[in-house]
Amino acid sequence: RPYYRSSEGVFGTMKWSSCNSPWKLMTDFAINWEDRRWLADFAVTSSRLTQGPQVKMFEDRWSEWQGCKYSVFVNSGSAANLILVNAVQSVFDRPRRWAAQACTWSTTISPIIQSSEGDLAPELYLSDIDLKNFSPDLKELEKIFIDEEIEYLFLTHLLGFPSISKELLDLCKDYDVILLEDCCESHGATFEGVKVGNFGEGSTFSFYYGHHMTTIEGGMVCTDNEDVYHELLLLRSHGLLRELPPKERAKRKPEGVDPQFCFLRDGFNCRNTEMHAGLGIMQLKDLDMFIEIRNENFHTFIKGLDPEKYETGFLTEGVSNFALPIFVKDPSMLDSVRDALDANNVEHRPCIAGNINRHPLADILPKSYPDDNAEKVHMQCIYIGNHQDVNVEDVKKLCEILNEI
């Protein structure tokens, strides 16, 4: 495969440090020429473009890379969250009382809101975070577990930081809370040598264009629980019996309904295509390299920033960096940071959603718990892109610019 940090190409000069071209959130070569040629050839020559053998091959290879038993390829990370929430609630059939972080993405909590029962407000409680790795604040999380009799925790691994800890796992065990993991921007992050996504009943990944690897649009759900896996297959494709493995299909086949169009339960259409799966297979070959490049950039960035002006004391063990966080200690600095980034053609975004409690989406939720750290993220943190077309010289130059503010 061509190396991704080429300085010249059909799209022009790509290295930010050598010209005035933008430092984008994601490189234009996230899908390189080899990928594009494969997509073109496949579209012309394949007799099947909808979900088929390429999808199954990608699922199997992803399971091998991730270290899980079952993977289900869907059309987005958001759809992955949607069917995982529904599958787990179906299998465990517990009261729908959930916890999540106050710093997360909307589609982590949206399926929980959408699956609330009847006219009742969703029982979803948002915990403040630990600023060292954006994981839940464990003291507050335990209080929520106790006060609200929580049954499920949907944990997000933000910006590539692993949010798993022994203490968090102990809390879930002590209070009999079912753990789900949103790993959509943390592919390959680890805790004690184990990849995140392998600690709960299920986990989700996104292959959106800006993430560690891409299928353009796409996502994956992973689990070691066979019952959850079967529900995921049904939910992905209309609730159709024919989506199940043969043995399970025979076991659940009702009388008097054609098995080709037999609906066992309510479902969605979250399927993806053969072309997207083939692209995923190609990108997966380089995922470990992508992670290595991202982490080299991240560590250079943290070491290069002035710790008097910026937060740099993140917990970095097991990180698989998604984006470079610029977390100012003085909130009044943030506008100057944005101006400097704009002047140097560096794209930037808020740090995920900031404090989700501030968004109208959260108005429907029950009482908020303290969210002081989430507020700091909201008011003092933005991020810029980190990807395989950024290198350490780019990062060092940017640190010099930021440190001069």
PDB file of N, CA, C and O in Angstrom, residues 98-156:
ATOM      1  N   TRP A  98     -30.623   3.855  33.126  1.00  0.00           N
ATOM      2  CA  TRP A  98     -29.321   3.945  32.492  1.00  0.00           C
ATOM      3  C   TRP A  98     -28.474   5.056  33.102  1.00  0.00           C
ATOM      4  O   TRP A  98     -28.988   6.054  33.600  1.00  0.00           O
ATOM      5  N   ALA A  99     -27.154   4.883  32.987  1.00  0.00           N
ATOM      6  CA  ALA A  99     -26.197   5.945  33.284  1.00  0.00           C
ATOM      7  C   ALA A  99     -25.246   6.086  32.097  1.00  0.00           C
ATOM      8  O   ALA A  99     -24.985   5.125  31.369  1.00  0.00           O
ATOM      9  N   ALA A 100     -24.742   7.311  31.917  1.00  0.00           N
ATOM     10  CA  ALA A 100     -23.736   7.598  30.891  1.00  0.00           C
ATOM     11  C   ALA A 100     -22.956   8.822  31.352  1.00  0.00           C
ATOM     12  O   ALA A 100     -23.238   9.391  32.411  1.00  0.00           O
ATOM     13  N   GLN A 101     -21.974   9.234  30.569  1.00  0.00           N
ATOM     14  CA  GLN A 101     -21.196  10.423  30.900  1.00  0.00           C
ATOM     15  C   GLN A 101     -21.893  11.696  30.414  1.00  0.00           C
ATOM     16  O   GLN A 101     -22.609  11.684  29.410  1.00  0.00           O
ATOM     17  N   ALA A 102     -21.599  12.796  31.104  1.00  0.00           N
ATOM     18  CA  ALA A 102     -22.100  14.097  30.661  1.00  0.00           C
ATOM     19  C   ALA A 102     -21.338  14.595  29.441  1.00  0.00           C
ATOM     20  O   ALA A 102     -21.819  15.480  28.742  1.00  0.00           O
ATOM     21  N   CYS A 103     -20.164  14.055  29.189  1.00  0.00           N
ATOM     22  CA  CYS A 103     -19.431  14.322  27.950  1.00  0.00           C
ATOM     23  C   CYS A 103     -19.502  13.068  27.090  1.00  0.00           C
ATOM     24  O   CYS A 103     -18.866  12.056  27.396  1.00  0.00           O
ATOM     25  N   THR A 104     -20.295  13.127  26.048  1.00  0.00           N
ATOM     26  CA  THR A 104     -20.434  11.994  25.139  1.00  0.00           C
ATOM     27  C   THR A 104     -20.991  12.525  23.833  1.00  0.00           C
ATOM     28  O   THR A 104     -21.085  13.748  23.630  1.00  0.00           O
ATOM     29  N   TRP A 105     -21.372  11.657  22.943  1.00  0.00           N
ATOM     30  CA  TRP A 105     -21.962  12.041  21.660  1.00  0.00           C
ATOM     31  C   TRP A 105     -23.464  11.790  21.713  1.00  0.00           C
ATOM     32  O   TRP A 105     -23.940  10.929  22.448  1.00  0.00           O
ATOM     33  N   SER A 106     -24.213  12.523  20.930  1.00  0.00           N
ATOM     34  CA  SER A 106     -25.676  12.459  21.022  1.00  0.00           C
ATOM     35  C   SER A 106     -26.208  11.061  20.757  1.00  0.00           C
ATOM     36  O   SER A 106     -27.174  10.617  21.402  1.00  0.00           O
ATOM     37  N   THR A 107     -25.592  10.332  19.819  1.00  0.00           N
ATOM     38  CA  THR A 107     -26.150   9.035  19.451  1.00  0.00           C
ATOM     39  C   THR A 107     -25.734   7.921  20.401  1.00  0.00           C
ATOM     40  O   THR A 107     -26.101   6.764  20.165  1.00  0.00           O
ATOM     41  N   THR A 108     -24.980   8.261  21.446  1.00  0.00           N
ATOM     42  CA  THR A 108     -24.804   7.305  22.534  1.00  0.00           C
ATOM     43  C   THR A 108     -26.039   7.281  23.420  1.00  0.00           C
ATOM     44  O   THR A 108     -26.497   6.218  23.851  1.00  0.00           O
ATOM     45  N   ILE A 109     -26.601   8.450  23.663  1.00  0.00           N
ATOM     46  CA  ILE A 109     -27.753   8.516  24.568  1.00  0.00           C
ATOM     47  C   ILE A 109     -29.091   8.508  23.830  1.00  0.00           C
ATOM     48  O   ILE A 109     -30.119   8.172  24.421  1.00  0.00           O
ATOM     49  N   SER A 110     -29.085   8.861  22.534  1.00  0.00           N
ATOM     50  CA  SER A 110     -30.366   8.905  21.800  1.00  0.00           C
ATOM     51  C   SER A 110     -31.109   7.578  21.794  1.00  0.00           C
ATOM     52  O   SER A 110     -32.331   7.554  21.998  1.00  0.00           O
ATOM     53  N   PRO A 111     -30.446   6.422  21.556  1.00  0.00           N
ATOM     54  CA  PRO A 111     -31.199   5.159  21.582  1.00  0.00           C
ATOM     55  C   PRO A 111     -31.829   4.873  22.936  1.00  0.00           C
ATOM     56  O   PRO A 111     -32.890   4.243  23.006  1.00  0.00           O
ATOM     57  N   ILE A 112     -31.182   5.331  24.007  1.00  0.00           N
ATOM     58  CA  ILE A 112     -31.750   5.134  25.348  1.00  0.00           C
ATOM     59  C   ILE A 112     -33.002   5.982  25.501  1.00  0.00           C
ATOM     60  O   ILE A 112     -34.041   5.514  26.000  1.00  0.00           O
ATOM     61  N   ILE A 113     -32.931   7.225  25.049  1.00  0.00           N
ATOM     62  CA  ILE A 113     -34.101   8.109  25.096  1.00  0.00           C
ATOM     63  C   ILE A 113     -35.229   7.535  24.254  1.00  0.00           C
ATOM     64  O   ILE A 113     -36.396   7.480  24.668  1.00  0.00           O
ATOM     65  N   GLN A 114     -34.890   7.076  23.046  1.00  0.00           N
ATOM     66  CA  GLN A 114     -35.910   6.582  22.120  1.00  0.00           C
ATOM     67  C   GLN A 114     -36.559   5.285  22.583  1.00  0.00           C
ATOM     68  O   GLN A 114     -37.691   4.978  22.190  1.00  0.00           O
ATOM     69  N   SER A 115     -35.857   4.521  23.408  1.00  0.00           N
ATOM     70  CA  SER A 115     -36.401   3.232  23.851  1.00  0.00           C
ATOM     71  C   SER A 115     -37.100   3.327  25.199  1.00  0.00           C
ATOM     72  O   SER A 115     -37.477   2.303  25.772  1.00  0.00           O
ATOM     73  N   SER A 116     -37.280   4.546  25.721  1.00  0.00           N
ATOM     74  CA  SER A 116     -37.989   4.690  26.996  1.00  0.00           C
ATOM     75  C   SER A 116     -39.418   4.190  26.837  1.00  0.00           C
ATOM     76  O   SER A 116     -40.007   4.251  25.753  1.00  0.00           O
ATOM     77  N   GLU A 117     -39.960   3.693  27.904  1.00  0.00           N
ATOM     78  CA  GLU A 117     -41.229   2.976  27.835  1.00  0.00           C
ATOM     79  C   GLU A 117     -42.433   3.917  27.917  1.00  0.00           C
ATOM     80  O   GLU A 117     -42.537   4.732  28.836  1.00  0.00           O
ATOM     81  N   GLY A 118     -43.317   3.789  26.939  1.00  0.00           N
ATOM     82  CA  GLY A 118     -44.556   4.547  26.948  1.00  0.00           C
ATOM     83  C   GLY A 118     -44.314   6.049  26.956  1.00  0.00           C
ATOM     84  O   GLY A 118     -43.441   6.569  26.272  1.00  0.00           O
ATOM     85  N   ASP A 119     -45.098   6.751  27.751  1.00  0.00           N
ATOM     86  CA  ASP A 119     -44.985   8.204  27.863  1.00  0.00           C
ATOM     87  C   ASP A 119     -44.040   8.623  28.978  1.00  0.00           C
ATOM     88  O   ASP A 119     -43.915   9.813  29.280  1.00  0.00           O
ATOM     89  N   LEU A 120     -43.375   7.665  29.608  1.00  0.00           N
ATOM     90  CA  LEU A 120     -42.493   7.985  30.715  1.00  0.00           C
ATOM     91  C   LEU A 120     -41.224   8.643  30.201  1.00  0.00           C
ATOM     92  O   LEU A 120     -40.700   8.301  29.138  1.00  0.00           O
ATOM     93  N   ALA A 121     -40.720   9.613  30.945  1.00  0.00           N
ATOM     94  CA  ALA A 121     -39.442  10.221  30.601  1.00  0.00           C
ATOM     95  C   ALA A 121     -38.346   9.177  30.717  1.00  0.00           C
ATOM     96  O   ALA A 121     -38.408   8.286  31.574  1.00  0.00           O
ATOM     97  N   PRO A 122     -37.341   9.231  29.859  1.00  0.00           N
ATOM     98  CA  PRO A 122     -36.269   8.240  29.940  1.00  0.00           C
ATOM     99  C   PRO A 122     -35.521   8.341  31.267  1.00  0.00           C
ATOM    100  O   PRO A 122     -35.241   9.438  31.754  1.00  0.00           O
ATOM    101  N   GLU A 123     -35.229   7.197  31.841  1.00  0.00           N
ATOM    102  CA  GLU A 123     -34.464   7.176  33.087  1.00  0.00           C
ATOM    103  C   GLU A 123     -32.987   7.031  32.726  1.00  0.00           C
ATOM    104  O   GLU A 123     -32.425   5.949  32.738  1.00  0.00           O
ATOM    105  N   LEU A 124     -32.397   8.160  32.402  1.00  0.00           N
ATOM    106  CA  LEU A 124     -31.002   8.230  32.003  1.00  0.00           C
ATOM    107  C   LEU A 124     -30.332   9.336  32.804  1.00  0.00           C
ATOM    108  O   LEU A 124     -30.772  10.491  32.769  1.00  0.00           O
ATOM    109  N   TYR A 125     -29.269   8.992  33.511  1.00  0.00           N
ATOM    110  CA  TYR A 125     -28.594   9.924  34.415  1.00  0.00           C
ATOM    111  C   TYR A 125     -27.145  10.076  33.967  1.00  0.00           C
ATOM    112  O   TYR A 125     -26.455   9.082  33.711  1.00  0.00           O
ATOM    113  N   LEU A 126     -26.708  11.322  33.875  1.00  0.00           N
ATOM    114  CA  LEU A 126     -25.397  11.635  33.325  1.00  0.00           C
ATOM    115  C   LEU A 126     -24.415  11.975  34.437  1.00  0.00           C
ATOM    116  O   LEU A 126     -24.662  12.866  35.250  1.00  0.00           O
ATOM    117  N   SER A 127     -23.299  11.269  34.431  1.00  0.00           N
ATOM    118  CA  SER A 127     -22.260  11.465  35.431  1.00  0.00           C
ATOM    119  C   SER A 127     -21.245  12.495  34.962  1.00  0.00           C
ATOM    120  O   SER A 127     -20.943  12.598  33.764  1.00  0.00           O
ATOM    121  N   ASP A 128     -20.691  13.248  35.897  1.00  0.00           N
ATOM    122  CA  ASP A 128     -19.557  14.103  35.591  1.00  0.00           C
ATOM    123  C   ASP A 128     -18.368  13.227  35.214  1.00  0.00           C
ATOM    124  O   ASP A 128     -18.403  11.993  35.354  1.00  0.00           O
ATOM    125  N   ILE A 129     -17.294  13.850  34.726  1.00  0.00           N
ATOM    126  CA  ILE A 129     -16.170  13.096  34.203  1.00  0.00           C
ATOM    127  C   ILE A 129     -14.893  13.367  34.987  1.00  0.00           C
ATOM    128  O   ILE A 129     -14.787  14.341  35.743  1.00  0.00           O
ATOM    129  N   ASP A 130     -13.926  12.511  34.775  1.00  0.00           N
ATOM    130  CA  ASP A 130     -12.563  12.681  35.269  1.00  0.00           C
ATOM    131  C   ASP A 130     -11.768  13.354  34.148  1.00  0.00           C
ATOM    132  O   ASP A 130     -11.703  12.832  33.033  1.00  0.00           O
ATOM    133  N   LEU A 131     -11.159  14.497  34.431  1.00  0.00           N
ATOM    134  CA  LEU A 131     -10.488  15.255  33.385  1.00  0.00           C
ATOM    135  C   LEU A 131      -9.205  14.596  32.890  1.00  0.00           C
ATOM    136  O   LEU A 131      -8.656  15.003  31.861  1.00  0.00           O
ATOM    137  N   LYS A 132      -8.717  13.587  33.584  1.00  0.00           N
ATOM    138  CA  LYS A 132      -7.479  12.954  33.151  1.00  0.00           C
ATOM    139  C   LYS A 132      -7.673  12.008  31.975  1.00  0.00           C
ATOM    140  O   LYS A 132      -6.732  11.726  31.234  1.00  0.00           O
ATOM    141  N   ASN A 133      -8.883  11.482  31.796  1.00  0.00           N
ATOM    142  CA  ASN A 133      -9.127  10.599  30.648  1.00  0.00           C
ATOM    143  C   ASN A 133     -10.582  10.623  30.186  1.00  0.00           C
ATOM    144  O   ASN A 133     -10.983   9.781  29.376  1.00  0.00           O
ATOM    145  N   PHE A 134     -11.373  11.576  30.670  1.00  0.00           N
ATOM    146  CA  PHE A 134     -12.767  11.778  30.257  1.00  0.00           C
ATOM    147  C   PHE A 134     -13.674  10.605  30.630  1.00  0.00           C
ATOM    148  O   PHE A 134     -14.792  10.486  30.122  1.00  0.00           O
ATOM    149  N   SER A 135     -13.204   9.731  31.518  1.00  0.00           N
ATOM    150  CA  SER A 135     -14.046   8.649  32.031  1.00  0.00           C
ATOM    151  C   SER A 135     -15.025   9.215  33.063  1.00  0.00           C
ATOM    152  O   SER A 135     -14.882  10.369  33.494  1.00  0.00           O
ATOM    153  N   PRO A 136     -16.030   8.449  33.492  1.00  0.00           N
ATOM    154  CA  PRO A 136     -16.922   8.954  34.536  1.00  0.00           C
ATOM    155  C   PRO A 136     -16.160   9.229  35.827  1.00  0.00           C
ATOM    156  O   PRO A 136     -15.193   8.526  36.160  1.00  0.00           O
ATOM    157  N   ASP A 137     -16.581  10.257  36.539  1.00  0.00           N
ATOM    158  CA  ASP A 137     -16.094  10.477  37.897  1.00  0.00           C
ATOM    159  C   ASP A 137     -16.663   9.352  38.763  1.00  0.00           C
ATOM    160  O   ASP A 137     -17.878   9.222  38.922  1.00  0.00           O
ATOM    161  N   LEU A 138     -15.801   8.518  39.314  1.00  0.00           N
ATOM    162  CA  LEU A 138     -16.262   7.280  39.930  1.00  0.00           C
ATOM    163  C   LEU A 138     -17.063   7.499  41.204  1.00  0.00           C
ATOM    164  O   LEU A 138     -18.006   6.746  41.493  1.00  0.00           O
ATOM    165  N   LYS A 139     -16.738   8.526  41.985  1.00  0.00           N
ATOM    166  CA  LYS A 139     -17.519   8.812  43.191  1.00  0.00           C
ATOM    167  C   LYS A 139     -18.938   9.223  42.816  1.00  0.00           C
ATOM    168  O   LYS A 139     -19.911   8.780  43.437  1.00  0.00           O
ATOM    169  N   GLU A 140     -19.042  10.066  41.812  1.00  0.00           N
ATOM    170  CA  GLU A 140     -20.378  10.483  41.395  1.00  0.00           C
ATOM    171  C   GLU A 140     -21.128   9.343  40.726  1.00  0.00           C
ATOM    172  O   GLU A 140     -22.337   9.182  40.910  1.00  0.00           O
ATOM    173  N   LEU A 141     -20.408   8.540  39.943  1.00  0.00           N
ATOM    174  CA  LEU A 141     -21.054   7.408  39.286  1.00  0.00           C
ATOM    175  C   LEU A 141     -21.625   6.441  40.315  1.00  0.00           C
ATOM    176  O   LEU A 141     -22.753   5.946  40.158  1.00  0.00           O
ATOM    177  N   GLU A 142     -20.881   6.178  41.365  1.00  0.00           N
ATOM    178  CA  GLU A 142     -21.384   5.285  42.404  1.00  0.00           C
ATOM    179  C   GLU A 142     -22.631   5.868  43.064  1.00  0.00           C
ATOM    180  O   GLU A 142     -23.592   5.136  43.346  1.00  0.00           O
ATOM    181  N   LYS A 143     -22.646   7.169  43.283  1.00  0.00           N
ATOM    182  CA  LYS A 143     -23.829   7.811  43.869  1.00  0.00           C
ATOM    183  C   LYS A 143     -25.047   7.643  42.960  1.00  0.00           C
ATOM    184  O   LYS A 143     -26.150   7.332  43.425  1.00  0.00           O
ATOM    185  N   ILE A 144     -24.833   7.791  41.665  1.00  0.00           N
ATOM    186  CA  ILE A 144     -25.926   7.592  40.703  1.00  0.00           C
ATOM    187  C   ILE A 144     -26.386   6.135  40.707  1.00  0.00           C
ATOM    188  O   ILE A 144     -27.590   5.852  40.688  1.00  0.00           O
ATOM    189  N   PHE A 145     -25.442   5.199  40.731  1.00  0.00           N
ATOM    190  CA  PHE A 145     -25.808   3.788  40.797  1.00  0.00           C
ATOM    191  C   PHE A 145     -26.721   3.520  41.993  1.00  0.00           C
ATOM    192  O   PHE A 145     -27.725   2.796  41.878  1.00  0.00           O
ATOM    193  N   ILE A 146     -26.373   4.104  43.137  1.00  0.00           N
ATOM    194  CA  ILE A 146     -27.141   3.853  44.362  1.00  0.00           C
ATOM    195  C   ILE A 146     -28.478   4.582  44.328  1.00  0.00           C
ATOM    196  O   ILE A 146     -29.542   3.982  44.540  1.00  0.00           O
ATOM    197  N   ASP A 147     -28.433   5.894  44.072  1.00  0.00           N
ATOM    198  CA  ASP A 147     -29.640   6.721  44.154  1.00  0.00           C
ATOM    199  C   ASP A 147     -30.695   6.293  43.145  1.00  0.00           C
ATOM    200  O   ASP A 147     -31.895   6.302  43.443  1.00  0.00           O
ATOM    201  N   GLU A 148     -30.255   5.947  41.946  1.00  0.00           N
ATOM    202  CA  GLU A 148     -31.203   5.713  40.852  1.00  0.00           C
ATOM    203  C   GLU A 148     -31.389   4.239  40.527  1.00  0.00           C
ATOM    204  O   GLU A 148     -32.087   3.905  39.575  1.00  0.00           O
ATOM    205  N   GLU A 149     -30.746   3.357  41.296  1.00  0.00           N
ATOM    206  CA  GLU A 149     -30.852   1.909  41.072  1.00  0.00           C
ATOM    207  C   GLU A 149     -30.588   1.564  39.601  1.00  0.00           C
ATOM    208  O   GLU A 149     -31.382   0.904  38.931  1.00  0.00           O
ATOM    209  N   ILE A 150     -29.433   2.000  39.123  1.00  0.00           N
ATOM    210  CA  ILE A 150     -29.066   1.871  37.717  1.00  0.00           C
ATOM    211  C   ILE A 150     -28.909   0.396  37.328  1.00  0.00           C
ATOM    212  O   ILE A 150     -28.360  -0.410  38.072  1.00  0.00           O
ATOM    213  N   GLU A 151     -29.383   0.068  36.126  1.00  0.00           N
ATOM    214  CA  GLU A 151     -29.271  -1.290  35.584  1.00  0.00           C
ATOM    215  C   GLU A 151     -28.234  -1.396  34.471  1.00  0.00           C
ATOM    216  O   GLU A 151     -27.645  -2.460  34.276  1.00  0.00           O
ATOM    217  N   TYR A 152     -28.020  -0.291  33.721  1.00  0.00           N
ATOM    218  CA  TYR A 152     -27.118  -0.316  32.576  1.00  0.00           C
ATOM    219  C   TYR A 152     -26.230   0.924  32.591  1.00  0.00           C
ATOM    220  O   TYR A 152     -26.695   2.032  32.877  1.00  0.00           O
ATOM    221  N   LEU A 153     -24.964   0.742  32.234  1.00  0.00           N
ATOM    222  CA  LEU A 153     -24.042   1.852  32.013  1.00  0.00           C
ATOM    223  C   LEU A 153     -23.547   1.793  30.572  1.00  0.00           C
ATOM    224  O   LEU A 153     -22.982   0.779  30.149  1.00  0.00           O
ATOM    225  N   PHE A 154     -23.778   2.868  29.825  1.00  0.00           N
ATOM    226  CA  PHE A 154     -23.214   2.982  28.475  1.00  0.00           C
ATOM    227  C   PHE A 154     -21.997   3.890  28.581  1.00  0.00           C
ATOM    228  O   PHE A 154     -22.106   5.105  28.646  1.00  0.00           O
ATOM    229  N   LEU A 155     -20.838   3.283  28.611  1.00  0.00           N
ATOM    230  CA  LEU A 155     -19.570   3.962  28.828  1.00  0.00           C
ATOM    231  C   LEU A 155     -18.969   4.368  27.489  1.00  0.00           C
ATOM    232  O   LEU A 155     -18.867   3.551  26.576  1.00  0.00           O
ATOM    233  N   THR A 156     -18.545   5.631  27.380  1.00  0.00           N
ATOM    234  CA  THR A 156     -17.898   6.107  26.164  1.00  0.00           C
ATOM    235  C   THR A 156     -16.405   6.277  26.405  1.00  0.00           C
ATOM    236  O   THR A 156     -15.997   6.894  27.386  1.00  0.00           O
TER     237      THR A 156
END
